[in-house]
Structures are given as structure tokens and as C-alpha cells.
JSON list of C-alpha atoms in Angstrom, two decimals:
[
{"chain": "J", "resi": 1, "resn": "UNK", "atom": "CA", "xyz": [-12.08, -17.67, -3.98]},
{"chain": "J", "resi": 2, "resn": "UNK", "atom": "CA", "xyz": [-8.40, -17.09, -4.57]},
{"chain": "J", "resi": 3, "resn": "UNK", "atom": "CA", "xyz": [-6.63, -14.79, -2.23]},
{"chain": "J", "resi": 4, "resn": "UNK", "atom": "CA", "xyz": [-4.13, -14.26, 0.51]},
{"chain": "J", "resi": 5, "resn": "UNK", "atom": "CA", "xyz": [-5.02, -14.90, 4.14]},
{"chain": "J", "resi": 6, "resn": "UNK", "atom": "CA", "xyz": [-3.30, -13.57, 7.21]},
{"chain": "J", "resi": 7, "resn": "UNK", "atom": "CA", "xyz": [-4.05, -14.75, 10.68]},
{"chain": "J", "resi": 8, "resn": "UNK", "atom": "CA", "xyz": [-4.72, -13.74, 13.32]},
{"chain": "J", "resi": 9, "resn": "UNK", "atom": "CA", "xyz": [-6.14, -10.26, 12.72]},
{"chain": "J", "resi": 10, "resn": "UNK", "atom": "CA", "xyz": [-5.10, -9.10, 16.20]},
{"chain": "J", "resi": 11, "resn": "UNK", "atom": "CA", "xyz": [-2.28, -10.52, 18.27]},
{"chain": "J", "resi": 12, "resn": "UNK", "atom": "CA", "xyz": [-1.01, -9.69, 21.71]},
{"chain": "J", "resi": 13, "resn": "UNK", "atom": "CA", "xyz": [2.41, -10.71, 22.90]},
{"chain": "J", "resi": 14, "resn": "UNK", "atom": "CA", "xyz": [4.21, -10.41, 26.18]},
{"chain": "J", "resi": 15, "resn": "UNK", "atom": "CA", "xyz": [7.66, -8.93, 26.15]},
{"chain": "J", "resi": 16, "resn": "UNK", "atom": "CA", "xyz": [10.35, -11.55, 25.62]},
{"chain": "J", "resi": 17, "resn": "UNK", "atom": "CA", "xyz": [8.11, -13.96, 23.73]},
{"chain": "J", "resi": 18, "resn": "UNK", "atom": "CA", "xyz": [8.43, -15.07, 20.15]},
{"chain": "J", "resi": 19, "resn": "UNK", "atom": "CA", "xyz": [5.28, -14.98, 18.05]},
{"chain": "J", "resi": 20, "resn": "UNK", "atom": "CA", "xyz": [4.50, -16.29, 14.55]},
{"chain": "J", "resi": 21, "resn": "UNK", "atom": "CA", "xyz": [2.24, -14.56, 12.05]},
{"chain": "J", "resi": 22, "resn": "UNK", "atom": "CA", "xyz": [0.62, -16.73, 9.42]},
{"chain": "J", "resi": 23, "resn": "UNK", "atom": "CA", "xyz": [0.35, -15.93, 5.70]},
{"chain": "J", "resi": 24, "resn": "UNK", "atom": "CA", "xyz": [-1.20, -18.32, 3.17]},
{"chain": "J", "resi": 25, "resn": "UNK", "atom": "CA", "xyz": [-2.01, -17.76, -0.50]},
{"chain": "J", "resi": 26, "resn": "UNK", "atom": "CA", "xyz": [-3.84, -19.91, -3.04]},
{"chain": "J", "resi": 27, "resn": "UNK", "atom": "CA", "xyz": [-3.00, -17.76, -6.06]},
{"chain": "J", "resi": 28, "resn": "UNK", "atom": "CA", "xyz": [-0.09, -19.95, -7.16]},
{"chain": "J", "resi": 29, "resn": "UNK", "atom": "CA", "xyz": [2.22, -16.96, -6.82]},
{"chain": "J", "resi": 30, "resn": "UNK", "atom": "CA", "xyz": [5.95, -17.49, -6.65]},
{"chain": "J", "resi": 31, "resn": "UNK", "atom": "CA", "xyz": [6.87, -14.31, -4.78]},
{"chain": "J", "resi": 32, "resn": "UNK", "atom": "CA", "xyz": [5.80, -13.46, -1.24]},
{"chain": "J", "resi": 33, "resn": "UNK", "atom": "CA", "xyz": [6.61, -10.45, 0.93]},
{"chain": "J", "resi": 34, "resn": "UNK", "atom": "CA", "xyz": [6.32, -9.27, 4.52]},
{"chain": "J", "resi": 35, "resn": "UNK", "atom": "CA", "xyz": [5.95, -5.59, 5.37]},
{"chain": "J", "resi": 36, "resn": "UNK", "atom": "CA", "xyz": [5.74, -3.65, 8.58]},
{"chain": "J", "resi": 37, "resn": "UNK", "atom": "CA", "xyz": [3.65, -0.49, 8.77]},
{"chain": "J", "resi": 38, "resn": "UNK", "atom": "CA", "xyz": [4.00, 2.12, 11.50]},
{"chain": "J", "resi": 39, "resn": "UNK", "atom": "CA", "xyz": [2.05, 5.38, 11.59]},
{"chain": "J", "resi": 40, "resn": "UNK", "atom": "CA", "xyz": [3.59, 7.86, 9.17]},
{"chain": "J", "resi": 41, "resn": "UNK", "atom": "CA", "xyz": [6.26, 5.41, 8.03]},
{"chain": "J", "resi": 42, "resn": "UNK", "atom": "CA", "xyz": [4.66, 3.72, 5.04]},
{"chain": "J", "resi": 43, "resn": "UNK", "atom": "CA", "xyz": [5.41, 0.08, 4.36]},
{"chain": "J", "resi": 44, "resn": "UNK", "atom": "CA", "xyz": [8.88, -1.19, 5.15]},
{"chain": "J", "resi": 45, "resn": "UNK", "atom": "CA", "xyz": [10.06, -4.47, 3.70]},
{"chain": "J", "resi": 46, "resn": "UNK", "atom": "CA", "xyz": [11.06, -7.12, 6.24]},
{"chain": "J", "resi": 47, "resn": "UNK", "atom": "CA", "xyz": [11.69, -10.25, 4.13]},
{"chain": "J", "resi": 48, "resn": "UNK", "atom": "CA", "xyz": [10.79, -11.49, 0.68]},
{"chain": "J", "resi": 49, "resn": "UNK", "atom": "CA", "xyz": [10.91, -14.81, -1.12]},
{"chain": "J", "resi": 50, "resn": "UNK", "atom": "CA", "xyz": [10.86, -15.64, -4.81]},
{"chain": "J", "resi": 51, "resn": "UNK", "atom": "CA", "xyz": [10.87, -19.40, -4.58]},
{"chain": "J", "resi": 52, "resn": "UNK", "atom": "CA", "xyz": [10.41, -22.22, -2.10]},
{"chain": "J", "resi": 53, "resn": "UNK", "atom": "CA", "xyz": [13.30, -22.68, 0.35]},
{"chain": "J", "resi": 54, "resn": "UNK", "atom": "CA", "xyz": [14.81, -19.31, -0.55]},
{"chain": "J", "resi": 55, "resn": "UNK", "atom": "CA", "xyz": [14.29, -15.83, 0.90]},
{"chain": "J", "resi": 56, "resn": "UNK", "atom": "CA", "xyz": [16.11, -12.51, 1.21]},
{"chain": "J", "resi": 57, "resn": "UNK", "atom": "CA", "xyz": [16.34, -9.86, 3.88]},
{"chain": "J", "resi": 58, "resn": "UNK", "atom": "CA", "xyz": [14.55, -6.64, 3.26]},
{"chain": "J", "resi": 59, "resn": "UNK", "atom": "CA", "xyz": [15.33, -3.27, 4.80]},
{"chain": "J", "resi": 60, "resn": "UNK", "atom": "CA", "xyz": [14.40, -4.07, 8.41]},
{"chain": "J", "resi": 61, "resn": "UNK", "atom": "CA", "xyz": [15.03, -7.81, 8.90]},
{"chain": "J", "resi": 62, "resn": "UNK", "atom": "CA", "xyz": [16.68, -7.61, 12.33]},
{"chain": "J", "resi": 63, "resn": "UNK", "atom": "CA", "xyz": [14.61, -9.36, 14.99]},
{"chain": "J", "resi": 64, "resn": "UNK", "atom": "CA", "xyz": [12.51, -11.26, 12.45]},
{"chain": "J", "resi": 65, "resn": "UNK", "atom": "CA", "xyz": [12.77, -14.68, 10.81]},
{"chain": "J", "resi": 66, "resn": "UNK", "atom": "CA", "xyz": [10.85, -16.41, 8.02]},
{"chain": "J", "resi": 67, "resn": "UNK", "atom": "CA", "xyz": [10.58, -19.77, 6.30]},
{"chain": "J", "resi": 68, "resn": "UNK", "atom": "CA", "xyz": [9.30, -20.82, 2.87]},
{"chain": "J", "resi": 69, "resn": "UNK", "atom": "CA", "xyz": [8.84, -24.57, 3.01]},
{"chain": "J", "resi": 70, "resn": "UNK", "atom": "CA", "xyz": [5.75, -24.52, 0.80]},
{"chain": "J", "resi": 71, "resn": "UNK", "atom": "CA", "xyz": [4.88, -22.27, -2.13]},
{"chain": "J", "resi": 72, "resn": "UNK", "atom": "CA", "xyz": [1.61, -21.17, -0.56]},
{"chain": "J", "resi": 73, "resn": "UNK", "atom": "CA", "xyz": [2.93, -20.36, 2.92]},
{"chain": "J", "resi": 74, "resn": "UNK", "atom": "CA", "xyz": [5.33, -17.69, 4.23]},
{"chain": "J", "resi": 75, "resn": "UNK", "atom": "CA", "xyz": [5.13, -17.39, 8.04]},
{"chain": "J", "resi": 76, "resn": "UNK", "atom": "CA", "xyz": [6.88, -14.55, 9.87]},
{"chain": "J", "resi": 77, "resn": "UNK", "atom": "CA", "xyz": [8.30, -14.98, 13.37]},
{"chain": "J", "resi": 78, "resn": "UNK", "atom": "CA", "xyz": [8.77, -11.88, 15.47]},
{"chain": "J", "resi": 79, "resn": "UNK", "atom": "CA", "xyz": [11.50, -12.78, 17.93]},
{"chain": "J", "resi": 80, "resn": "UNK", "atom": "CA", "xyz": [12.29, -11.36, 21.33]},
{"chain": "J", "resi": 81, "resn": "UNK", "atom": "CA", "xyz": [15.25, -9.61, 19.68]},
{"chain": "J", "resi": 82, "resn": "UNK", "atom": "CA", "xyz": [12.88, -7.21, 17.92]},
{"chain": "J", "resi": 83, "resn": "UNK", "atom": "CA", "xyz": [13.01, -4.12, 20.15]},
{"chain": "J", "resi": 84, "resn": "UNK", "atom": "CA", "xyz": [9.76, -2.49, 19.10]},
{"chain": "J", "resi": 85, "resn": "UNK", "atom": "CA", "xyz": [7.45, -5.09, 17.56]},
{"chain": "J", "resi": 86, "resn": "UNK", "atom": "CA", "xyz": [4.14, -3.28, 18.02]},
{"chain": "J", "resi": 87, "resn": "UNK", "atom": "CA", "xyz": [2.99, -2.55, 14.45]},
{"chain": "J", "resi": 88, "resn": "UNK", "atom": "CA", "xyz": [0.66, -3.52, 11.62]},
{"chain": "J", "resi": 89, "resn": "UNK", "atom": "CA", "xyz": [2.09, -6.39, 9.53]},
{"chain": "J", "resi": 90, "resn": "UNK", "atom": "CA", "xyz": [1.10, -6.96, 5.93]},
{"chain": "J", "resi": 91, "resn": "UNK", "atom": "CA", "xyz": [1.82, -10.00, 3.79]},
{"chain": "J", "resi": 92, "resn": "UNK", "atom": "CA", "xyz": [1.72, -9.86, 0.00]},
{"chain": "J", "resi": 93, "resn": "UNK", "atom": "CA", "xyz": [2.23, -12.15, -2.96]},
{"chain": "J", "resi": 94, "resn": "UNK", "atom": "CA", "xyz": [2.77, -11.66, -6.67]},
{"chain": "J", "resi": 95, "resn": "UNK", "atom": "CA", "xyz": [3.68, -13.47, -9.86]},
{"chain": "J", "resi": 96, "resn": "UNK", "atom": "CA", "xyz": [7.38, -13.41, -10.45]},
{"chain": "J", "resi": 97, "resn": "UNK", "atom": "CA", "xyz": [7.19, -11.93, -13.92]},
{"chain": "J", "resi": 98, "resn": "UNK", "atom": "CA", "xyz": [5.04, -9.61, -15.90]},
{"chain": "J", "resi": 99, "resn": "UNK", "atom": "CA", "xyz": [3.05, -6.53, -15.18]},
{"chain": "J", "resi": 100, "resn": "UNK", "atom": "CA", "xyz": [1.07, -7.93, -12.31]},
{"chain": "J", "resi": 101, "resn": "UNK", "atom": "CA", "xyz": [0.40, -6.29, -9.03]},
{"chain": "J", "resi": 102, "resn": "UNK", "atom": "CA", "xyz": [1.04, -7.68, -5.57]},
{"chain": "J", "resi": 103, "resn": "UNK", "atom": "CA", "xyz": [-2.01, -8.90, -3.68]},
{"chain": "J", "resi": 104, "resn": "UNK", "atom": "CA", "xyz": [-2.22, -8.16, 0.02]},
{"chain": "J", "resi": 105, "resn": "UNK", "atom": "CA", "xyz": [-3.70, -9.87, 3.02]},
{"chain": "J", "resi": 106, "resn": "UNK", "atom": "CA", "xyz": [-5.88, -8.03, 5.51]},
{"chain": "J", "resi": 107, "resn": "UNK", "atom": "CA", "xyz": [-2.98, -7.56, 7.91]},
{"chain": "J", "resi": 108, "resn": "UNK", "atom": "CA", "xyz": [-2.16, -8.53, 11.48]},
{"chain": "J", "resi": 109, "resn": "UNK", "atom": "CA", "xyz": [-2.00, -5.93, 14.20]},
{"chain": "J", "resi": 110, "resn": "UNK", "atom": "CA", "xyz": [0.57, -6.98, 16.78]},
{"chain": "J", "resi": 111, "resn": "UNK", "atom": "CA", "xyz": [0.65, -5.38, 20.20]},
{"chain": "J", "resi": 112, "resn": "UNK", "atom": "CA", "xyz": [3.24, -6.04, 22.88]},
{"chain": "J", "resi": 113, "resn": "UNK", "atom": "CA", "xyz": [1.74, -5.91, 26.35]},
{"chain": "Z", "resi": 1, "resn": "UNK", "atom": "CA", "xyz": [18.98, 6.51, -0.01]},
{"chain": "Z", "resi": 2, "resn": "UNK", "atom": "CA", "xyz": [15.27, 6.17, -0.43]},
{"chain": "Z", "resi": 3, "resn": "UNK", "atom": "CA", "xyz": [14.13, 4.18, -3.42]},
{"chain": "Z", "resi": 4, "resn": "UNK", "atom": "CA", "xyz": [10.68, 5.76, -3.49]},
{"chain": "Z", "resi": 5, "resn": "UNK", "atom": "CA", "xyz": [10.04, 9.34, -2.42]},
{"chain": "Z", "resi": 6, "resn": "UNK", "atom": "CA", "xyz": [6.62, 10.79, -1.82]},
{"chain": "Z", "resi": 7, "resn": "UNK", "atom": "CA", "xyz": [7.12, 14.41, -0.78]},
{"chain": "Z", "resi": 8, "resn": "UNK", "atom": "CA", "xyz": [3.53, 15.22, 0.15]},
{"chain": "Z", "resi": 9, "resn": "UNK", "atom": "CA", "xyz": [2.58, 13.86, 3.59]},
{"chain": "Z", "resi": 10, "resn": "UNK", "atom": "CA", "xyz": [-0.93, 15.22, 3.13]},
{"chain": "Z", "resi": 11, "resn": "UNK", "atom": "CA", "xyz": [-3.06, 16.68, 0.36]},
{"chain": "Z", "resi": 12, "resn": "UNK", "atom": "CA", "xyz": [-6.49, 18.29, 0.26]},
{"chain": "Z", "resi": 13, "resn": "UNK", "atom": "CA", "xyz": [-8.80, 18.48, -2.75]},
{"chain": "Z", "resi": 14, "resn": "UNK", "atom": "CA", "xyz": [-12.36, 19.62, -3.36]},
{"chain": "Z", "resi": 15, "resn": "UNK", "atom": "CA", "xyz": [-14.85, 17.04, -4.48]},
{"chain": "Z", "resi": 16, "resn": "UNK", "atom": "CA", "xyz": [-15.05, 16.76, -8.31]},
{"chain": "Z", "resi": 17, "resn": "UNK", "atom": "CA", "xyz": [-11.66, 18.39, -8.82]},
{"chain": "Z", "resi": 18, "resn": "UNK", "atom": "CA", "xyz": [-8.49, 16.65, -10.05]},
{"chain": "Z", "resi": 19, "resn": "UNK", "atom": "CA", "xyz": [-5.46, 16.04, -7.84]},
{"chain": "Z", "resi": 20, "resn": "UNK", "atom": "CA", "xyz": [-1.88, 14.93, -8.50]},
{"chain": "Z", "resi": 21, "resn": "UNK", "atom": "CA", "xyz": [0.09, 12.86, -6.01]},
{"chain": "Z", "resi": 22, "resn": "UNK", "atom": "CA", "xyz": [3.84, 12.99, -6.51]},
{"chain": "Z", "resi": 23, "resn": "UNK", "atom": "CA", "xyz": [6.25, 10.06, -6.64]},
{"chain": "Z", "resi": 24, "resn": "UNK", "atom": "CA", "xyz": [9.91, 9.93, -7.60]},
{"chain": "Z", "resi": 25, "resn": "UNK", "atom": "CA", "xyz": [12.01, 6.79, -7.66]},
{"chain": "Z", "resi": 26, "resn": "UNK", "atom": "CA", "xyz": [15.62, 5.74, -7.79]},
{"chain": "Z", "resi": 27, "resn": "UNK", "atom": "CA", "xyz": [16.90, 2.63, -9.55]},
{"chain": "Z", "resi": 28, "resn": "UNK", "atom": "CA", "xyz": [19.76, 1.55, -11.76]},
{"chain": "Z", "resi": 29, "resn": "UNK", "atom": "CA", "xyz": [17.74, -1.27, -13.31]},
{"chain": "Z", "resi": 30, "resn": "UNK", "atom": "CA", "xyz": [16.51, -0.89, -16.88]},
{"chain": "Z", "resi": 31, "resn": "UNK", "atom": "CA", "xyz": [13.50, -3.07, -16.23]},
{"chain": "Z", "resi": 32, "resn": "UNK", "atom": "CA", "xyz": [11.21, -2.13, -13.39]},
{"chain": "Z", "resi": 33, "resn": "UNK", "atom": "CA", "xyz": [7.55, -1.63, -12.58]},
{"chain": "Z", "resi": 34, "resn": "UNK", "atom": "CA", "xyz": [5.76, 1.18, -10.78]},
{"chain": "Z", "resi": 35, "resn": "UNK", "atom": "CA", "xyz": [2.54, 0.75, -8.83]},
{"chain": "Z", "resi": 36, "resn": "UNK", "atom": "CA", "xyz": [0.07, 2.87, -6.94]},
{"chain": "Z", "resi": 37, "resn": "UNK", "atom": "CA", "xyz": [-2.00, 1.51, -4.04]},
{"chain": "Z", "resi": 38, "resn": "UNK", "atom": "CA", "xyz": [-4.79, 2.99, -1.99]},
{"chain": "Z", "resi": 39, "resn": "UNK", "atom": "CA", "xyz": [-5.16, 2.20, 1.71]},
{"chain": "Z", "resi": 40, "resn": "UNK", "atom": "CA", "xyz": [-8.45, 3.26, 3.34]},
{"chain": "Z", "resi": 41, "resn": "UNK", "atom": "CA", "xyz": [-8.73, 3.51, 7.11]},
{"chain": "Z", "resi": 42, "resn": "UNK", "atom": "CA", "xyz": [-9.72, -0.18, 7.20]},
{"chain": "Z", "resi": 43, "resn": "UNK", "atom": "CA", "xyz": [-6.09, -1.05, 6.39]},
{"chain": "Z", "resi": 44, "resn": "UNK", "atom": "CA", "xyz": [-6.58, -3.08, 3.21]},
{"chain": "Z", "resi": 45, "resn": "UNK", "atom": "CA", "xyz": [-4.27, -2.36, 0.28]},
{"chain": "Z", "resi": 46, "resn": "UNK", "atom": "CA", "xyz": [-6.10, -1.73, -2.99]},
{"chain": "Z", "resi": 47, "resn": "UNK", "atom": "CA", "xyz": [-4.17, -1.85, -6.26]},
{"chain": "Z", "resi": 48, "resn": "UNK", "atom": "CA", "xyz": [-4.91, 1.13, -8.53]},
{"chain": "Z", "resi": 49, "resn": "UNK", "atom": "CA", "xyz": [-2.56, 1.28, -11.49]},
{"chain": "Z", "resi": 50, "resn": "UNK", "atom": "CA", "xyz": [0.67, -0.10, -12.96]},
{"chain": "Z", "resi": 51, "resn": "UNK", "atom": "CA", "xyz": [3.35, 1.35, -15.28]},
{"chain": "Z", "resi": 52, "resn": "UNK", "atom": "CA", "xyz": [6.18, -0.70, -16.76]},
{"chain": "Z", "resi": 53, "resn": "UNK", "atom": "CA", "xyz": [9.52, 0.93, -17.45]},
{"chain": "Z", "resi": 54, "resn": "UNK", "atom": "CA", "xyz": [9.30, 0.04, -21.14]},
{"chain": "Z", "resi": 55, "resn": "UNK", "atom": "CA", "xyz": [5.72, 1.23, -21.58]},
{"chain": "Z", "resi": 56, "resn": "UNK", "atom": "CA", "xyz": [5.67, 4.27, -23.84]},
{"chain": "Z", "resi": 57, "resn": "UNK", "atom": "CA", "xyz": [2.10, 5.26, -23.07]},
{"chain": "Z", "resi": 58, "resn": "UNK", "atom": "CA", "xyz": [1.01, 6.56, -19.69]},
{"chain": "Z", "resi": 59, "resn": "UNK", "atom": "CA", "xyz": [-1.17, 4.02, -17.88]},
{"chain": "Z", "resi": 60, "resn": "UNK", "atom": "CA", "xyz": [-4.83, 4.82, -17.25]},
{"chain": "Z", "resi": 61, "resn": "UNK", "atom": "CA", "xyz": [-7.48, 3.00, -15.22]},
{"chain": "Z", "resi": 62, "resn": "UNK", "atom": "CA", "xyz": [-10.80, 4.77, -15.06]},
{"chain": "Z", "resi": 63, "resn": "UNK", "atom": "CA", "xyz": [-10.34, 7.99, -13.08]},
{"chain": "Z", "resi": 64, "resn": "UNK", "atom": "CA", "xyz": [-6.69, 7.14, -12.35]},
{"chain": "Z", "resi": 65, "resn": "UNK", "atom": "CA", "xyz": [-3.81, 7.94, -14.65]},
{"chain": "Z", "resi": 66, "resn": "UNK", "atom": "CA", "xyz": [-0.09, 7.73, -14.14]},
{"chain": "Z", "resi": 67, "resn": "UNK", "atom": "CA", "xyz": [2.07, 10.57, -15.43]},
{"chain": "Z", "resi": 68, "resn": "UNK", "atom": "CA", "xyz": [5.28, 8.69, -16.21]},
{"chain": "Z", "resi": 69, "resn": "UNK", "atom": "CA", "xyz": [8.38, 10.78, -16.91]},
{"chain": "Z", "resi": 70, "resn": "UNK", "atom": "CA", "xyz": [11.20, 8.30, -17.21]},
{"chain": "Z", "resi": 71, "resn": "UNK", "atom": "CA", "xyz": [14.06, 10.75, -17.60]},
{"chain": "Z", "resi": 72, "resn": "UNK", "atom": "CA", "xyz": [13.01, 12.55, -14.44]},
{"chain": "Z", "resi": 73, "resn": "UNK", "atom": "CA", "xyz": [12.27, 9.24, -12.65]},
{"chain": "Z", "resi": 74, "resn": "UNK", "atom": "CA", "xyz": [8.83, 10.46, -11.83]},
{"chain": "Z", "resi": 75, "resn": "UNK", "atom": "CA", "xyz": [5.55, 8.51, -11.65]},
{"chain": "Z", "resi": 76, "resn": "UNK", "atom": "CA", "xyz": [2.82, 10.83, -10.42]},
{"chain": "Z", "resi": 77, "resn": "UNK", "atom": "CA", "xyz": [-0.74, 9.63, -9.86]},
{"chain": "Z", "resi": 78, "resn": "UNK", "atom": "CA", "xyz": [-3.53, 11.81, -11.20]},
{"chain": "Z", "resi": 79, "resn": "UNK", "atom": "CA", "xyz": [-7.03, 11.30, -9.85]},
{"chain": "Z", "resi": 80, "resn": "UNK", "atom": "CA", "xyz": [-9.70, 13.06, -11.88]},
{"chain": "Z", "resi": 81, "resn": "UNK", "atom": "CA", "xyz": [-13.12, 14.09, -10.57]},
{"chain": "Z", "resi": 82, "resn": "UNK", "atom": "CA", "xyz": [-12.31, 13.33, -6.93]},
{"chain": "Z", "resi": 83, "resn": "UNK", "atom": "CA", "xyz": [-14.96, 11.64, -4.81]},
{"chain": "Z", "resi": 84, "resn": "UNK", "atom": "CA", "xyz": [-15.40, 11.56, -1.04]},
{"chain": "Z", "resi": 85, "resn": "UNK", "atom": "CA", "xyz": [-14.53, 7.87, -1.11]},
{"chain": "Z", "resi": 86, "resn": "UNK", "atom": "CA", "xyz": [-11.09, 8.71, -2.48]},
{"chain": "Z", "resi": 87, "resn": "UNK", "atom": "CA", "xyz": [-10.04, 9.93, 0.97]},
{"chain": "Z", "resi": 88, "resn": "UNK", "atom": "CA", "xyz": [-7.29, 7.49, 1.98]},
{"chain": "Z", "resi": 89, "resn": "UNK", "atom": "CA", "xyz": [-3.54, 6.92, 2.11]},
{"chain": "Z", "resi": 90, "resn": "UNK", "atom": "CA", "xyz": [-1.91, 6.48, -1.28]},
{"chain": "Z", "resi": 91, "resn": "UNK", "atom": "CA", "xyz": [1.34, 4.60, -1.74]},
{"chain": "Z", "resi": 92, "resn": "UNK", "atom": "CA", "xyz": [3.72, 4.55, -4.67]},
{"chain": "Z", "resi": 93, "resn": "UNK", "atom": "CA", "xyz": [5.76, 1.34, -5.07]},
{"chain": "Z", "resi": 94, "resn": "UNK", "atom": "CA", "xyz": [8.50, 0.00, -7.33]},
{"chain": "Z", "resi": 95, "resn": "UNK", "atom": "CA", "xyz": [9.42, -3.53, -8.29]},
{"chain": "Z", "resi": 96, "resn": "UNK", "atom": "CA", "xyz": [12.99, -3.90, -9.45]},
{"chain": "Z", "resi": 97, "resn": "UNK", "atom": "CA", "xyz": [14.59, -6.75, -11.34]},
{"chain": "Z", "resi": 98, "resn": "UNK", "atom": "CA", "xyz": [13.89, -8.08, -14.77]},
{"chain": "Z", "resi": 99, "resn": "UNK", "atom": "CA", "xyz": [16.34, -10.78, -15.65]},
{"chain": "Z", "resi": 100, "resn": "UNK", "atom": "CA", "xyz": [15.80, -14.50, -15.34]},
{"chain": "Z", "resi": 101, "resn": "UNK", "atom": "CA", "xyz": [16.25, -15.64, -11.77]},
{"chain": "Z", "resi": 102, "resn": "UNK", "atom": "CA", "xyz": [16.36, -12.08, -10.44]},
{"chain": "Z", "resi": 103, "resn": "UNK", "atom": "CA", "xyz": [14.86, -11.25, -7.12]},
{"chain": "Z", "resi": 104, "resn": "UNK", "atom": "CA", "xyz": [11.89, -8.99, -7.47]},
{"chain": "Z", "resi": 105, "resn": "UNK", "atom": "CA", "xyz": [12.09, -6.58, -4.57]},
{"chain": "Z", "resi": 106, "resn": "UNK", "atom": "CA", "xyz": [8.94, -4.52, -4.04]},
{"chain": "Z", "resi": 107, "resn": "UNK", "atom": "CA", "xyz": [9.57, -1.24, -2.22]},
{"chain": "Z", "resi": 108, "resn": "UNK", "atom": "CA", "xyz": [7.03, 1.34, -1.05]},
{"chain": "Z", "resi": 109, "resn": "UNK", "atom": "CA", "xyz": [7.14, 5.05, -0.34]},
{"chain": "Z", "resi": 110, "resn": "UNK", "atom": "CA", "xyz": [5.91, 6.60, 2.89]},
{"chain": "Z", "resi": 111, "resn": "UNK", "atom": "CA", "xyz": [2.58, 7.54, 1.43]},
{"chain": "Z", "resi": 112, "resn": "UNK", "atom": "CA", "xyz": [0.36, 10.60, 0.98]},
{"chain": "Z", "resi": 113, "resn": "UNK", "atom": "CA", "xyz": [-2.83, 11.10, 2.97]},
{"chain": "Z", "resi": 114, "resn": "UNK", "atom": "CA", "xyz": [-5.48, 12.48, 0.62]},
{"chain": "Z", "resi": 115, "resn": "UNK", "atom": "CA", "xyz": [-8.53, 14.21, 2.04]},
{"chain": "Z", "resi": 116, "resn": "UNK", "atom": "CA", "xyz": [-11.42, 15.04, -0.27]},
{"chain": "Z", "resi": 117, "resn": "UNK", "atom": "CA", "xyz": [-13.58, 17.89, 0.98]},
{"chain": "Z", "resi": 118, "resn": "UNK", "atom": "CA", "xyz": [-17.28, 18.16, 0.09]}
]
């Protein structure tokens, strides 16, 4: 089945550690997105990418980094510079053109302990 | 400035009645797309309906319809005949960019929590 897979579902991190969240899609989509969701805040865009080896900062990119070395993969690294990383992280992908929706993964819940 | 504004943090509706969830947007692009998503308590994002900026007809998908008023930059979601399973967070989103090579930024509002009462 085609879809978008995020792993792990739950992640615990000690303060001061970097951690990488995985996002893989087999939908042949060009565009991929990372969002952060906090209670009552909706989805805030962290980074997005339209093509391999290219990506743009979203609204809250500080403390995060991404790479897009393959079309199907868009991993997100939460660095120690991110002051408040505990949140629900959602990855999405979409075709670059046309009236098509973005498909979402099941999300990763990150907790700093 | 917010790109997507959802002014209703929470809404209540009686089962079988219709409800309208508000969404206004801000963009200078001529070509853009508007989306509505549903997020149940499980956290998954479920696509409901899409409206393109050049579409003259309001989009409909089953019990969902989008009341698109371009001049007012409004894209309200109407759910008819509400069901208990409609209780969830609802997000309005906009994708900007339409030219070749443009970056398609997808931005969400803060959401509206809909509760359907029996």
C-alpha cells in the first residue's frame, strides 16, 4: 500500500541530545513537509521541500534541521538548540501541482525527559 | 500576520443538525488552494475537501461543502447532518504558489474543536 510512514511513534530524549525523526513516503510525491503540533496551537510549519537536495525554512525552523537526499525520505533532526522540543510532529507529502491534498503520517510524539 | 485564521476555538452542535466552521485566509497569490482536514483524538489527519482559487463552484464531498467567498477571502466548511463521529479538531489550510518552479508552502490554521451532542 502506498503511504507515508513516520517512525518511531513515541520518542524520548534527554536534554542536550539531538534526535532524528524518520519520514518515508512511497507515493512518488515531490513535496514533503514537517509540522509541529502543540495543544491549542494547530500545526506550525518547520521545514518543507519541493525537490531532492532543496528545502526551505518554515515558520519555526530554529533548533531543527532537515535533509532531502532521496525523493522518498525527509528526516527531521531536533537539535539541542531547540528550547522546548516536547511536541507531536507530523510529516506530510503532496504532489507539486494540481488540486491534490497532502497525505500525512501517523505522527511522532517526542518527549524530553 | 496569520495566513489562516480560524476564529472559533470550539463549537457545539446537536446531532443531525448542520454546522459551519469559519476560515479566513490572507495571500497575495492569484493561484492557491484551500483544504480542510479533520483530526480525531487518535491524531491522524484526514483530508475532507479542497477548493482551488480558480474554481467557480463551491466544492462538495458528501456531507461536507466549502462556502468559498473569494472577495472576502473566506473558505468556511459546512457539515450537514452532523454525526457523533464528527467530533474532532478541524483545520483549514492553504497552499500558495502556482507558477513553474514555485515553492508550494502549506500553512494551517489553529483549528476548531467540534463537539457533536446526542
